[in-house]
């Protein structure tokens, strides 16, 4: 039975391997400190936070998120650690709320590895506080207990760390927030929540959904998520048929998809189905299904890596114990100890890989039926849907901007979908130093590939918006991108000729800055009908090539303004730039880079998922060699505009 704690109440823990789940209505930073018998933190080596997420027996998230799962193994904590305090803090400078009183009360649950809740605590009564000690696990007479704390700190993370005796608390708090800021910049934004408050997520029957666990004596096994299912689910036995029934798929409002495949016969596994997720339309169901596959893959791989790490750690511990006796260091006893420890390590690793392979096979089979069913906005350039594409009459939910994969199975690609209208700009990195794949490439070739990538994304945006509701402007100060821009120029789909020289740069930036100012004033005044008749109220995309060449200080300031204020009023950036070439501006441009979603013209491992923070390899969408699909799509866009009188 779950103990619902109030502030100050404690409860005995029946086990030592736990998960601490945090659910908040806004992204929060989650961390933990270890304390001695007096609760004192001995140093930074006893603090787990996004910049240093792992300690013996403890692992926290690497970035701010609305939901966290912290893994705890109380028996594996460092000697002398008698207390684990779970800390929550609001990110600084992320544009979010600055006090807990402005957000829903965070909810914290201590669970076993089977997902069963042991104790829960809702942190009510917070107001001006921006950091809070949520709860603590503490040892009392050889037994572990949990206590609901709920102590808030208006002085933020620095005040909270100082209260626990941490030296240089202010500097440490600053470094933690900086790590959070970097993590948010490289993280793929999670999908929005449903009306009920829970994000629609796909959960397969056999995939493991635990976060990385510092130590686990068993390989990853299925874990029911109480947020999405009232009943536990039993996974198929290893080697048995793959189960595609998706028992933990959320089927609250919006309505669940209609059955599109016959029910399996007894003893047969259900087949994967495209659109097997909640949503009001097929596009929304596919969108939610893809994000569910993304999360499933992230968590399954996290569980596998955790099990492998544990197997290695246990082997080291067993060897240390066996060889601590000098009599066992030589001769047959030592050899047998080494062989036994390695055999156990190999067995655990093999069993974990079997579970992972089963989950990967399930996801690969699902991807095989989802990919052909995708609409144009979600599809790659090699999908036949583009050859019959017609410019739509309404905006789709999202746009595919590339693929993601992990090294455990590189052929299992997850489409990277970004919501429309764009919530942040895009930066195509043309630098050679930011990517291992780009390092050996010729600089001119890399810049051309980067601009071709930008042109392809601009074409996709033009193709999925209704005629006349999306305009593309181009700044090419030196005129160096004439060849990559040819498809857009020849089709006549640009708002005007590519702007060149300082005068062209200034003119385009002034035009778009004026548009942002006027729309902002009209929105704030509630007077949208007072906008000038010559103002284009459709979405605007500014493609910038070879930044910062041709930009003076005023132009750089205007560009930063568009990056910060533009998305809210329909003005978006698509920049092609090498950050090294802009290093003369120093930290002035750091907010600009962080505000943009960084992608690359070649494969690169730089994006993180919002659940466990894996480094995913991003693959840009490539037009098949010899294909003229890009030109055909742009021709259709131009024809649709003419037909609509735009």
Coordinates of C-alpha atoms in Angstrom, one line a residue:
X1 CA 0.0 0.0 0.0
X2 CA 1.3 3.4 -1.0
X3 CA 2.1 5.8 1.9
X4 CA 1.0 9.4 1.0
X5 CA 3.3 11.5 3.1
X6 CA 2.9 15.0 4.4
X7 CA 5.7 17.4 5.2
X8 CA 7.9 15.9 8.0
X9 CA 6.3 12.4 7.9
X10 CA 8.6 9.4 7.4
X11 CA 8.1 5.8 6.1
X12 CA 10.2 2.7 6.2
X13 CA 11.6 1.5 2.9
X14 CA 11.1 -2.2 2.3
X15 CA 14.0 -2.4 -0.2
X16 CA 17.2 -0.6 -1.1
X17 CA 17.1 -0.4 -4.9
X18 CA 14.6 2.3 -5.8
X19 CA 13.5 4.9 -8.3
X20 CA 12.5 8.4 -7.4
X21 CA 10.1 9.8 -9.9
X22 CA 9.5 13.5 -10.1
X23 CA 6.6 15.0 -12.0
X24 CA 6.3 18.8 -12.4
X25 CA 4.3 21.1 -14.6
X26 CA 7.4 22.7 -16.0
X27 CA 11.0 21.8 -16.6
X28 CA 12.9 21.5 -13.4
X29 CA 16.5 20.6 -12.4
X30 CA 16.7 17.4 -10.4
X31 CA 19.7 16.5 -8.3
X32 CA 20.7 14.7 -5.1
X33 CA 23.3 15.1 -2.3
X34 CA 24.8 12.6 0.0
X35 CA 25.2 13.4 3.6
X36 CA 27.0 11.8 6.6
X37 CA 25.4 11.0 9.9
X38 CA 25.0 14.7 10.7
X39 CA 23.6 15.4 7.2
X40 CA 26.7 17.3 6.1
X41 CA 27.8 17.0 2.4
X42 CA 31.5 16.3 2.4
X43 CA 32.3 17.9 -0.9
X44 CA 31.3 18.2 -4.5
X45 CA 32.1 14.5 -5.0
X46 CA 28.9 13.8 -3.0
X47 CA 26.6 15.8 -5.2
X48 CA 24.9 14.4 -8.3
X49 CA 23.6 17.0 -10.7
X50 CA 23.2 17.4 -14.5
X51 CA 26.9 18.3 -14.9
X52 CA 28.0 15.3 -13.0
X53 CA 25.0 12.9 -13.0
X54 CA 26.5 9.7 -11.6
X55 CA 27.8 8.7 -8.1
X56 CA 28.2 5.2 -6.7
X57 CA 24.6 4.0 -6.1
X58 CA 23.0 7.2 -7.5
X59 CA 22.2 8.6 -10.9
X60 CA 20.2 11.7 -11.8
X61 CA 19.0 13.3 -15.1
X62 CA 21.5 15.2 -17.2
X63 CA 19.1 18.0 -18.1
X64 CA 16.0 19.9 -17.0
X65 CA 12.7 18.2 -17.7
X66 CA 9.1 18.1 -16.5
X67 CA 9.5 14.5 -15.5
X68 CA 12.5 12.7 -13.9
X69 CA 13.5 9.3 -12.8
X70 CA 16.4 9.1 -10.3
X71 CA 18.0 5.7 -9.8
X72 CA 19.1 4.8 -6.2
X73 CA 20.9 1.8 -4.9
X74 CA 21.3 2.4 -1.2
X75 CA 23.7 -0.5 -0.7
X76 CA 26.1 0.8 -3.3
X77 CA 26.5 4.3 -1.7
X78 CA 29.9 5.4 -0.7
X79 CA 31.1 4.4 2.8
X80 CA 30.0 7.0 5.3
X81 CA 26.9 8.1 3.3
X82 CA 23.8 7.9 5.6
X83 CA 21.5 10.3 3.8
X84 CA 20.3 11.0 0.3
X85 CA 18.5 14.4 -0.2
X86 CA 16.6 14.9 -3.5
X87 CA 16.8 18.5 -4.7
X88 CA 14.6 20.3 -7.2
X89 CA 15.3 23.7 -8.7
X90 CA 14.0 25.9 -11.5
X91 CA 16.4 26.6 -14.4
X92 CA 17.8 30.1 -14.5
X93 CA 17.7 32.1 -17.7
X94 CA 15.6 29.5 -19.6
X95 CA 12.6 31.8 -20.0
X96 CA 10.5 29.8 -17.7
X97 CA 8.9 30.6 -14.3
X98 CA 11.2 32.0 -11.6
X99 CA 9.3 30.6 -8.5
X100 CA 7.6 27.4 -7.6
X101 CA 4.5 29.3 -6.6
X102 CA 3.8 30.0 -10.3
X103 CA 3.8 26.3 -11.3
X104 CA 1.8 23.3 -10.3
X105 CA 2.9 21.6 -7.1
X106 CA 5.7 19.1 -7.9
X107 CA 4.9 15.4 -7.2
X108 CA 7.6 13.0 -6.0
X109 CA 7.2 9.2 -5.7
X110 CA 9.5 6.6 -4.3
X111 CA 9.0 3.3 -6.2
X112 CA 10.5 -0.1 -6.4
X113 CA 12.0 -1.3 -9.7
X114 CA 8.7 -2.9 -10.5
X115 CA 7.1 0.5 -10.6
X116 CA 5.0 0.0 -7.4
X117 CA 4.8 3.2 -5.4
X118 CA 6.2 2.9 -1.9
X119 CA 5.7 6.5 -0.8
X120 CA 4.5 9.7 -2.5
X121 CA 4.7 13.4 -1.5
X122 CA 3.1 16.5 -3.2
X123 CA 5.1 19.6 -2.5
X124 CA 2.4 22.1 -1.7
X125 CA 2.7 25.5 -0.1
X126 CA 5.6 26.8 -2.1
X127 CA 5.6 30.4 -3.2
X128 CA 8.7 32.6 -3.8
X129 CA 11.1 29.6 -3.6
X130 CA 13.1 28.6 -6.7
X131 CA 14.7 25.6 -5.1
X132 CA 13.5 22.9 -2.7
X133 CA 14.7 19.9 -0.8
X134 CA 11.9 17.5 -1.7
X135 CA 12.6 14.5 0.4
X136 CA 15.4 12.5 2.0
X137 CA 16.3 8.9 2.3
X138 CA 18.1 8.2 5.6
X139 CA 19.6 5.3 7.6
X140 CA 18.3 4.7 11.1
X141 CA 19.5 1.7 13.0
X142 CA 20.5 -0.3 9.9
X143 CA 17.1 0.4 8.3
X144 CA 16.4 3.0 5.5
X145 CA 13.5 5.4 5.7
X146 CA 12.1 8.2 3.5
X147 CA 11.1 11.5 5.0
X148 CA 9.0 14.2 3.2
X149 CA 10.9 17.5 3.6
X150 CA 9.5 20.2 1.3
X151 CA 12.0 22.9 2.5
X152 CA 12.1 25.7 0.0
X153 CA 14.7 28.3 -0.6
X154 CA 14.0 31.7 -2.1
X155 CA 17.7 32.2 -2.7
X156 CA 17.7 29.3 -5.1
X157 CA 20.1 26.5 -5.6
X158 CA 23.1 28.3 -4.1
X159 CA 21.2 28.9 -0.8
X160 CA 20.0 25.3 -0.7
X161 CA 23.5 23.9 -1.2
X162 CA 25.0 26.3 1.4
X163 CA 22.4 25.1 3.9
X164 CA 23.8 21.6 3.5
X165 CA 27.3 22.8 4.3
X166 CA 28.6 22.8 0.7
X167 CA 31.7 25.1 0.3
X168 CA 31.6 27.5 -2.7
X169 CA 27.9 26.9 -3.0
X170 CA 27.4 29.9 -5.3
X171 CA 30.0 28.8 -7.8
X172 CA 28.7 25.2 -7.9
X173 CA 25.2 26.4 -8.4
X174 CA 26.3 28.5 -11.3
X175 CA 28.1 25.6 -12.9
X176 CA 25.0 23.4 -12.5
X177 CA 22.8 26.0 -14.1
X178 CA 25.3 26.4 -16.9
X179 CA 25.2 22.6 -17.5
X180 CA 21.5 22.8 -17.6
X181 CA 21.5 25.6 -20.1
X182 CA 23.9 23.6 -22.4
X183 CA 21.6 20.6 -22.0
X184 CA 18.5 22.5 -23.0
X185 CA 20.3 23.9 -26.0
X186 CA 21.2 20.5 -27.4
X187 CA 18.0 18.7 -26.3
X188 CA 15.2 17.9 -28.6
X189 CA 12.0 19.5 -27.3
X190 CA 9.6 16.9 -26.0
X191 CA 6.0 16.7 -27.4
X192 CA 3.3 18.7 -25.7
X193 CA 1.1 17.3 -23.0
X194 CA -2.4 16.1 -23.6
X195 CA -5.4 17.8 -22.1
X196 CA -5.2 15.4 -19.1
X197 CA -1.7 16.7 -18.4
X198 CA 0.2 13.5 -19.4
X199 CA 2.3 13.4 -22.5
X200 CA 0.9 10.9 -25.0
X201 CA 3.5 8.2 -25.1
X202 CA 3.9 5.0 -26.8
X203 CA 5.0 2.1 -24.6
X204 CA 5.6 -1.3 -26.0
X205 CA 4.9 -4.6 -24.4
X206 CA 8.4 -5.7 -23.9
X207 CA 10.6 -2.6 -23.9
X208 CA 12.1 -1.5 -20.6
X209 CA 11.2 2.0 -19.5
X210 CA 13.6 2.4 -16.6
X211 CA 16.2 5.1 -16.6
X212 CA 19.8 4.2 -16.2
X213 CA 20.3 2.4 -12.9
X214 CA 23.7 2.5 -11.2
X215 CA 23.5 -1.1 -10.2
X216 CA 21.1 -3.8 -11.0
X217 CA 21.7 -7.5 -10.1
X218 CA 19.4 -8.6 -12.9
X219 CA 19.3 -7.5 -16.5
X220 CA 16.5 -5.0 -17.5
X221 CA 13.0 -6.4 -17.3
X222 CA 9.6 -4.9 -18.2
X223 CA 8.4 -2.3 -15.9
X224 CA 4.9 -1.0 -15.7
X225 CA 4.4 2.7 -15.6
X226 CA 1.6 3.7 -13.2
X227 CA 1.0 6.9 -15.1
X228 CA -0.1 5.0 -18.2
X229 CA -1.5 1.6 -17.0
X230 CA -3.4 0.4 -14.0
X231 CA -2.2 -3.2 -14.4
X232 CA 1.3 -4.7 -14.6
X233 CA 2.3 -6.3 -17.9
X234 CA 4.2 -9.5 -18.3
X235 CA 6.6 -9.5 -21.2
X236 CA 7.1 -12.5 -23.5
X237 CA 9.7 -15.0 -22.5
X238 CA 13.1 -14.6 -24.1
X239 CA 13.1 -16.2 -27.5
X240 CA 9.3 -16.2 -27.7
X241 CA 7.1 -14.2 -30.2
X242 CA 7.4 -10.5 -30.2
X243 CA 4.4 -8.8 -28.6
X244 CA 3.1 -5.7 -30.5
X245 CA -0.1 -5.4 -28.4
X246 CA 1.1 -2.1 -26.8
X247 CA -0.7 -2.8 -23.5
X248 CA 0.6 0.5 -22.0
X249 CA -0.4 2.8 -24.8
X250 CA -2.5 5.6 -23.3
X251 CA -6.1 5.4 -24.5
X252 CA -7.6 8.4 -22.9
X253 CA -9.0 11.3 -24.8
X254 CA -8.2 12.0 -27.7
X255 CA -9.8 8.8 -29.1
X256 CA -7.8 5.7 -29.7
X257 CA -7.2 4.7 -33.3
X258 CA -9.7 2.3 -35.0
X259 CA -8.6 -1.3 -35.5
X260 CA -6.8 -1.6 -38.8
X261 CA -5.6 -5.2 -38.5
X262 CA -7.4 -8.4 -37.6
X263 CA -7.1 -9.6 -34.0
X264 CA -4.4 -12.2 -33.6
X265 CA -5.3 -15.8 -33.1
X266 CA -4.6 -17.3 -29.6
X267 CA -0.8 -17.9 -29.4
X268 CA 0.0 -15.4 -32.1
X269 CA 1.6 -12.0 -31.6
X270 CA -0.2 -8.9 -32.7
X271 CA 1.2 -7.2 -35.7
X272 CA 2.5 -3.6 -35.6
X273 CA 0.0 -1.0 -36.9
X274 CA 0.7 2.5 -38.3
X275 CA -1.1 5.1 -36.2
X276 CA -1.2 3.0 -33.1
X277 CA -1.4 5.9 -30.7
X278 CA -4.0 8.4 -29.5
X279 CA -5.0 11.4 -31.5
X280 CA -7.8 13.2 -33.3
X281 CA -6.4 12.6 -36.8
X282 CA -4.1 10.1 -38.4
X283 CA -1.3 12.7 -38.6
X284 CA -1.6 13.3 -34.9
X285 CA -1.6 9.6 -34.1
X286 CA 1.5 9.0 -36.3
X287 CA 3.2 12.0 -34.6
X288 CA 2.5 10.5 -31.2
X289 CA 3.5 7.1 -32.3
X290 CA 6.9 8.3 -33.6
X291 CA 7.6 10.2 -30.3
X292 CA 6.6 7.0 -28.5
X293 CA 9.1 5.0 -30.5
X294 CA 11.7 7.6 -29.8
X295 CA 11.1 7.3 -26.0
X296 CA 11.0 3.5 -26.1
X297 CA 14.3 3.3 -27.9
X298 CA 15.9 5.8 -25.5
X299 CA 14.8 3.9 -22.4
X300 CA 15.5 0.5 -23.7
X301 CA 19.1 1.4 -24.5
X302 CA 19.4 3.2 -21.2
X303 CA 18.4 0.0 -19.4
X304 CA 20.8 -2.1 -21.4
X305 CA 23.8 0.3 -20.8
X306 CA 22.9 0.4 -17.1
X307 CA 22.9 -3.4 -16.9
X308 CA 26.3 -3.6 -18.7
X309 CA 27.8 -1.0 -16.4
X310 CA 26.5 -2.9 -13.4
X311 CA 28.0 -6.2 -14.7
X312 CA 31.4 -4.6 -15.1
X313 CA 31.1 -3.0 -11.6
X314 CA 30.1 -6.2 -10.0
X315 CA 33.0 -8.1 -11.6
X316 CA 35.4 -5.5 -10.3
X317 CA 33.9 -5.7 -6.8
X318 CA 34.1 -9.5 -6.8
X319 CA 37.7 -9.5 -8.0
X320 CA 38.6 -6.9 -5.3
X321 CA 37.1 -9.1 -2.6
X322 CA 38.6 -12.3 -3.9
X323 CA 42.1 -10.8 -4.4
X324 CA 42.2 -8.8 -1.2
X325 CA 43.6 -11.9 0.5
X326 CA 47.2 -12.2 -0.6
X327 CA 46.9 -16.0 -0.6
X328 CA 44.5 -15.8 -3.5
X329 CA 46.6 -13.5 -5.7
X330 CA 48.7 -16.3 -7.1
X331 CA 48.0 -19.9 -7.9
X332 CA 44.7 -21.6 -8.9
X333 CA 42.5 -19.8 -6.4
X334 CA 43.1 -16.4 -8.0
X335 CA 42.6 -17.7 -11.5
X336 CA 39.3 -19.4 -10.5
X337 CA 38.1 -16.1 -9.0
X338 CA 38.9 -14.2 -12.1
X339 CA 37.2 -16.7 -14.4
X340 CA 34.2 -16.9 -12.1
X341 CA 33.8 -13.1 -12.0
X342 CA 34.2 -12.8 -15.8
X343 CA 31.7 -15.6 -16.4
X344 CA 29.1 -13.8 -14.3
X345 CA 29.8 -10.5 -16.1
X346 CA 29.4 -12.2 -19.5
X347 CA 26.2 -13.9 -18.4
X348 CA 24.6 -10.6 -17.2
X349 CA 25.7 -8.8 -20.3
X350 CA 24.4 -11.5 -22.6
X351 CA 21.0 -11.6 -20.9
X352 CA 20.8 -7.8 -21.1
X353 CA 21.6 -7.9 -24.8
X354 CA 18.9 -10.5 -25.4
X355 CA 16.3 -8.2 -23.8
X356 CA 17.6 -5.3 -25.8
X357 CA 17.6 -7.2 -29.1
X358 CA 14.0 -8.3 -28.5
X359 CA 13.0 -4.6 -27.9
X360 CA 15.0 -3.4 -30.9
X361 CA 13.4 -6.1 -33.1
X362 CA 9.9 -4.9 -32.0
X363 CA 10.7 -1.3 -32.7
X364 CA 12.3 -2.1 -36.1
X365 CA 9.1 -4.0 -37.1
X366 CA 7.0 -1.1 -36.1
X367 CA 9.2 1.4 -37.9
X368 CA 8.9 -0.8 -41.1
X369 CA 5.1 -0.2 -41.1
X370 CA 5.1 3.4 -39.9
X371 CA 7.6 4.8 -42.4
X372 CA 5.5 4.0 -45.6
X373 CA 2.4 5.4 -44.0
X374 CA 3.9 8.8 -43.2
X375 CA 2.4 12.0 -44.8
X376 CA 4.8 14.2 -46.8
X377 CA 5.6 16.5 -43.9
X378 CA 6.9 13.5 -41.9
X379 CA 8.5 11.6 -44.8
X380 CA 12.0 11.5 -46.1
X381 CA 12.8 12.6 -49.7
X382 CA 12.9 9.0 -50.8
X383 CA 9.3 8.3 -49.8
X384 CA 7.0 8.0 -52.9
X385 CA 4.5 10.2 -51.1
X386 CA 6.5 13.2 -52.4
X387 CA 6.0 12.3 -56.0
X388 CA 2.2 12.7 -55.6
X389 CA 2.4 15.6 -53.2
X390 CA -0.1 18.4 -53.4
X391 CA 0.3 21.6 -51.5
X392 CA -2.1 21.3 -48.5
X393 CA -4.8 23.6 -47.4
X394 CA -3.9 23.5 -43.7
X395 CA -0.6 23.4 -41.8
X396 CA 0.5 19.9 -40.6
X397 CA 1.4 19.3 -36.9
X398 CA 5.1 18.8 -37.5
X399 CA 7.9 18.6 -40.0
X400 CA 10.7 16.0 -40.3
X401 CA 14.1 17.6 -40.3
X402 CA 16.3 14.5 -40.1
X403 CA 16.7 11.1 -38.5
X404 CA 18.2 9.9 -35.2
X405 CA 19.8 6.7 -34.3
X406 CA 22.0 5.1 -31.5
X407 CA 25.0 2.9 -31.9
X408 CA 23.3 -0.2 -30.5
X409 CA 21.4 -0.5 -33.9
X410 CA 22.3 2.1 -36.5
X411 CA 19.7 1.0 -39.0
X412 CA 16.8 1.7 -36.7
X413 CA 16.1 5.4 -37.5
X414 CA 13.7 7.6 -35.6
X415 CA 12.3 10.6 -37.6
X416 CA 13.2 13.9 -35.9
X417 CA 10.0 15.8 -36.0
X418 CA 9.7 19.5 -35.0
X419 CA 6.3 21.2 -34.3
X420 CA 4.9 23.7 -36.7
X421 CA 4.8 26.6 -36.5
X422 CA 8.5 26.4 -35.6
X423 CA 9.1 27.2 -31.9
X424 CA 12.8 27.9 -32.4
X425 CA 15.1 28.6 -35.3
X426 CA 17.5 26.2 -37.0
X427 CA 21.2 26.4 -37.3
X428 CA 23.0 24.3 -40.0
X429 CA 26.5 24.1 -38.7
X430 CA 29.0 24.5 -41.6
X431 CA 32.1 24.2 -39.3
X432 CA 34.7 21.5 -39.6
X433 CA 35.7 21.5 -35.9
X434 CA 32.2 20.7 -34.5
X435 CA 31.8 17.3 -36.1
X436 CA 34.1 14.3 -36.4
X437 CA 32.6 13.5 -39.8
X438 CA 33.1 17.0 -41.0
X439 CA 36.7 17.4 -39.8
X440 CA 38.4 15.7 -42.8
X441 CA 36.1 17.4 -45.4
X442 CA 37.1 20.2 -47.7
X443 CA 35.8 23.5 -46.3
X444 CA 34.1 24.6 -49.5
X445 CA 32.4 21.3 -50.0
X446 CA 31.1 21.3 -46.4
X447 CA 29.7 24.9 -46.8
X448 CA 28.0 23.8 -50.0
X449 CA 26.5 20.8 -48.3
X450 CA 25.3 23.0 -45.4
X451 CA 23.6 25.4 -47.8
X452 CA 22.0 22.5 -49.7
X453 CA 20.7 21.2 -46.4
X454 CA 19.2 24.6 -45.6
X455 CA 17.6 24.9 -49.1
X456 CA 16.0 21.4 -48.7
X457 CA 14.5 22.4 -45.4
X458 CA 13.2 25.7 -46.8
X459 CA 11.6 23.7 -49.7
X460 CA 9.9 21.3 -47.3
X461 CA 8.5 24.2 -45.3
X462 CA 7.1 25.8 -48.5
X463 CA 5.7 22.5 -49.6
X464 CA 3.7 21.8 -46.4
X465 CA 2.2 25.2 -45.9
X466 CA -0.9 26.4 -47.7
X467 CA -0.2 28.6 -50.8
X468 CA 0.9 32.1 -49.8
X469 CA 1.1 31.4 -46.0
X470 CA 4.8 30.9 -45.9
X471 CA 7.5 33.2 -47.4
X472 CA 11.2 32.7 -47.6
X473 CA 13.8 35.4 -47.6
X474 CA 17.5 34.8 -48.2
X475 CA 20.6 36.7 -47.1
X476 CA 23.7 35.7 -49.1
X477 CA 26.1 38.6 -48.4
X478 CA 28.9 37.5 -50.8
X479 CA 26.7 35.7 -53.3
X480 CA 28.6 32.5 -52.6
X481 CA 25.5 30.3 -52.5
X482 CA 24.1 30.8 -56.0
X483 CA 24.4 27.2 -57.0
X484 CA 22.7 25.7 -53.9
X485 CA 20.0 28.4 -54.1
X486 CA 19.2 27.7 -57.7
X487 CA 16.2 25.4 -57.1
X488 CA 14.5 28.1 -55.0
X489 CA 15.4 30.9 -57.4
X490 CA 14.5 29.1 -60.6
X491 CA 11.1 28.0 -59.2
X492 CA 10.3 31.6 -58.3
X493 CA 9.2 30.8 -54.7
X494 CA 11.4 33.3 -52.9
X495 CA 9.9 36.5 -51.5
X496 CA 12.6 38.4 -53.4
X497 CA 16.1 37.9 -54.9
X498 CA 18.8 36.8 -52.4
X499 CA 20.1 39.9 -50.6
X500 CA 23.8 40.5 -51.1
X501 CA 26.2 43.0 -49.7
X502 CA 25.8 45.2 -46.5
X503 CA 22.9 47.1 -48.1
X504 CA 21.0 43.9 -48.9
X505 CA 21.6 42.5 -45.4
X506 CA 20.4 45.8 -43.7
X507 CA 17.3 46.0 -46.0
X508 CA 16.0 42.4 -45.3
X509 CA 16.7 42.7 -41.5
X510 CA 15.0 46.0 -41.3
X511 CA 11.9 44.6 -43.1
X512 CA 11.6 41.6 -40.8
X513 CA 12.4 43.6 -37.7
X514 CA 9.6 46.0 -38.6
X515 CA 7.2 43.1 -39.1
X516 CA 8.0 41.7 -35.7
X517 CA 7.6 45.1 -34.0
X518 CA 4.2 45.8 -35.7
X519 CA 2.7 42.4 -35.0
X520 CA 3.9 42.5 -31.4
X521 CA 2.2 45.9 -30.9
X522 CA -1.0 44.8 -32.6
X523 CA -1.2 41.6 -30.5
X524 CA -0.5 43.4 -27.2
X525 CA -3.1 46.1 -28.1
X526 CA -5.6 43.5 -29.3
X527 CA -5.9 45.4 -32.6
X528 CA -4.8 42.9 -35.3
X529 CA -7.1 44.6 -37.8
X530 CA -5.0 47.8 -37.5
X531 CA -1.9 46.3 -39.2
X532 CA -0.8 48.0 -42.5
X533 CA -2.4 46.5 -45.5
X534 CA 1.0 45.8 -47.2
X535 CA 2.2 43.7 -44.2
X536 CA 2.5 40.0 -45.0
X537 CA 1.0 38.2 -42.0
X538 CA 2.0 34.8 -43.2
X539 CA 4.9 32.9 -41.6
X540 CA 8.3 34.2 -42.7
X541 CA 11.6 32.3 -42.9
X542 CA 15.0 34.0 -43.1
X543 CA 17.7 31.9 -44.6
X544 CA 21.1 33.4 -43.7
X545 CA 24.2 32.1 -45.4
X546 CA 27.8 32.5 -44.3
X547 CA 27.1 34.4 -41.1
X548 CA 28.7 36.6 -39.8
X549 CA 30.2 37.9 -43.2
X550 CA 28.5 41.1 -44.2
X551 CA 27.0 41.7 -40.7
X552 CA 28.0 44.8 -38.7
X553 CA 27.1 45.2 -35.1
X554 CA 23.7 46.6 -35.8
X555 CA 22.9 43.7 -38.1
X556 CA 24.0 41.2 -35.5
X557 CA 21.8 42.9 -32.9
X558 CA 18.8 42.7 -35.2
X559 CA 19.5 39.0 -35.9
X560 CA 19.5 38.2 -32.2
X561 CA 16.3 40.1 -31.9
X562 CA 14.7 38.1 -34.6
X563 CA 15.9 34.8 -33.0
X564 CA 14.4 35.8 -29.6
X565 CA 11.2 37.6 -30.6
X566 CA 10.5 36.3 -34.1
X567 CA 9.1 32.8 -33.5
X568 CA 6.2 34.0 -31.3
X569 CA 5.0 36.2 -34.2
X570 CA 5.8 34.0 -37.2
X571 CA 9.4 35.0 -38.1
X572 CA 11.9 32.2 -38.1
X573 CA 15.7 31.8 -38.7
X574 CA 17.5 29.2 -40.7
X575 CA 21.2 30.0 -40.4
X576 CA 24.1 28.5 -42.1
X577 CA 27.2 29.4 -40.1
X578 CA 30.5 28.2 -38.6
X579 CA 30.6 29.3 -35.0
X580 CA 34.4 29.5 -35.1
X581 CA 34.2 32.2 -37.7
X582 CA 32.0 34.3 -35.4
X583 CA 34.3 33.8 -32.3
X584 CA 35.4 37.5 -32.6
X585 CA 32.0 38.4 -31.1
X586 CA 32.8 36.2 -28.0
X587 CA 30.0 35.5 -25.6
X588 CA 27.7 38.1 -27.2
X589 CA 26.4 35.4 -29.6
X590 CA 26.1 32.6 -27.1
X591 CA 22.4 33.3 -26.5
X592 CA 21.9 33.2 -30.3
X593 CA 23.5 29.7 -30.7
X594 CA 21.6 28.4 -27.7
X595 CA 18.3 29.6 -29.1
X596 CA 18.6 27.6 -32.3
X597 CA 18.3 23.9 -33.0
X598 CA 21.7 22.8 -34.3
X599 CA 21.8 20.3 -37.1
X600 CA 24.6 19.4 -39.4
X601 CA 25.0 18.6 -43.1
X602 CA 26.8 15.3 -42.3
X603 CA 26.1 12.7 -39.6
X604 CA 27.0 13.9 -36.1
X605 CA 26.3 12.9 -32.5
X606 CA 25.2 16.1 -30.9
X607 CA 21.5 16.0 -30.1
X608 CA 20.1 14.6 -26.8
X609 CA 16.7 13.1 -26.0
X610 CA 14.6 14.7 -23.3
X611 CA 14.3 11.6 -21.2
X612 CA 17.7 10.1 -20.4
X613 CA 20.0 12.4 -22.4
X614 CA 21.6 9.9 -24.8
X615 CA 23.8 11.5 -27.5
X616 CA 22.0 10.6 -30.7
X617 CA 23.5 10.6 -34.1
X618 CA 21.7 13.0 -36.4
X619 CA 21.4 12.2 -40.1
X620 CA 20.3 14.9 -42.4
X621 CA 17.6 14.2 -45.0
X622 CA 19.2 13.6 -48.4
X623 CA 17.6 13.9 -51.8
X624 CA 18.3 10.6 -53.6
X625 CA 21.1 10.8 -56.1
X626 CA 19.8 11.7 -59.6
X627 CA 16.3 12.5 -58.2
X628 CA 14.5 15.7 -59.3
X629 CA 12.0 15.4 -56.5
X630 CA 13.1 18.8 -55.0
X631 CA 12.6 20.6 -58.3
X632 CA 9.2 18.8 -58.8
X633 CA 8.0 19.8 -55.3
X634 CA 9.0 23.5 -55.8
X635 CA 7.3 23.5 -59.2
X636 CA 4.1 22.3 -57.5
X637 CA 4.5 25.0 -54.9
X638 CA 4.9 27.7 -57.5
X639 CA 1.8 26.4 -59.5
X640 CA -0.3 26.3 -56.3
X641 CA 0.6 29.9 -55.6
X642 CA -0.3 31.1 -59.1
X643 CA -3.6 29.2 -58.8
X644 CA -4.3 31.0 -55.5
X645 CA -3.4 34.4 -57.0
X646 CA -0.4 34.7 -54.6

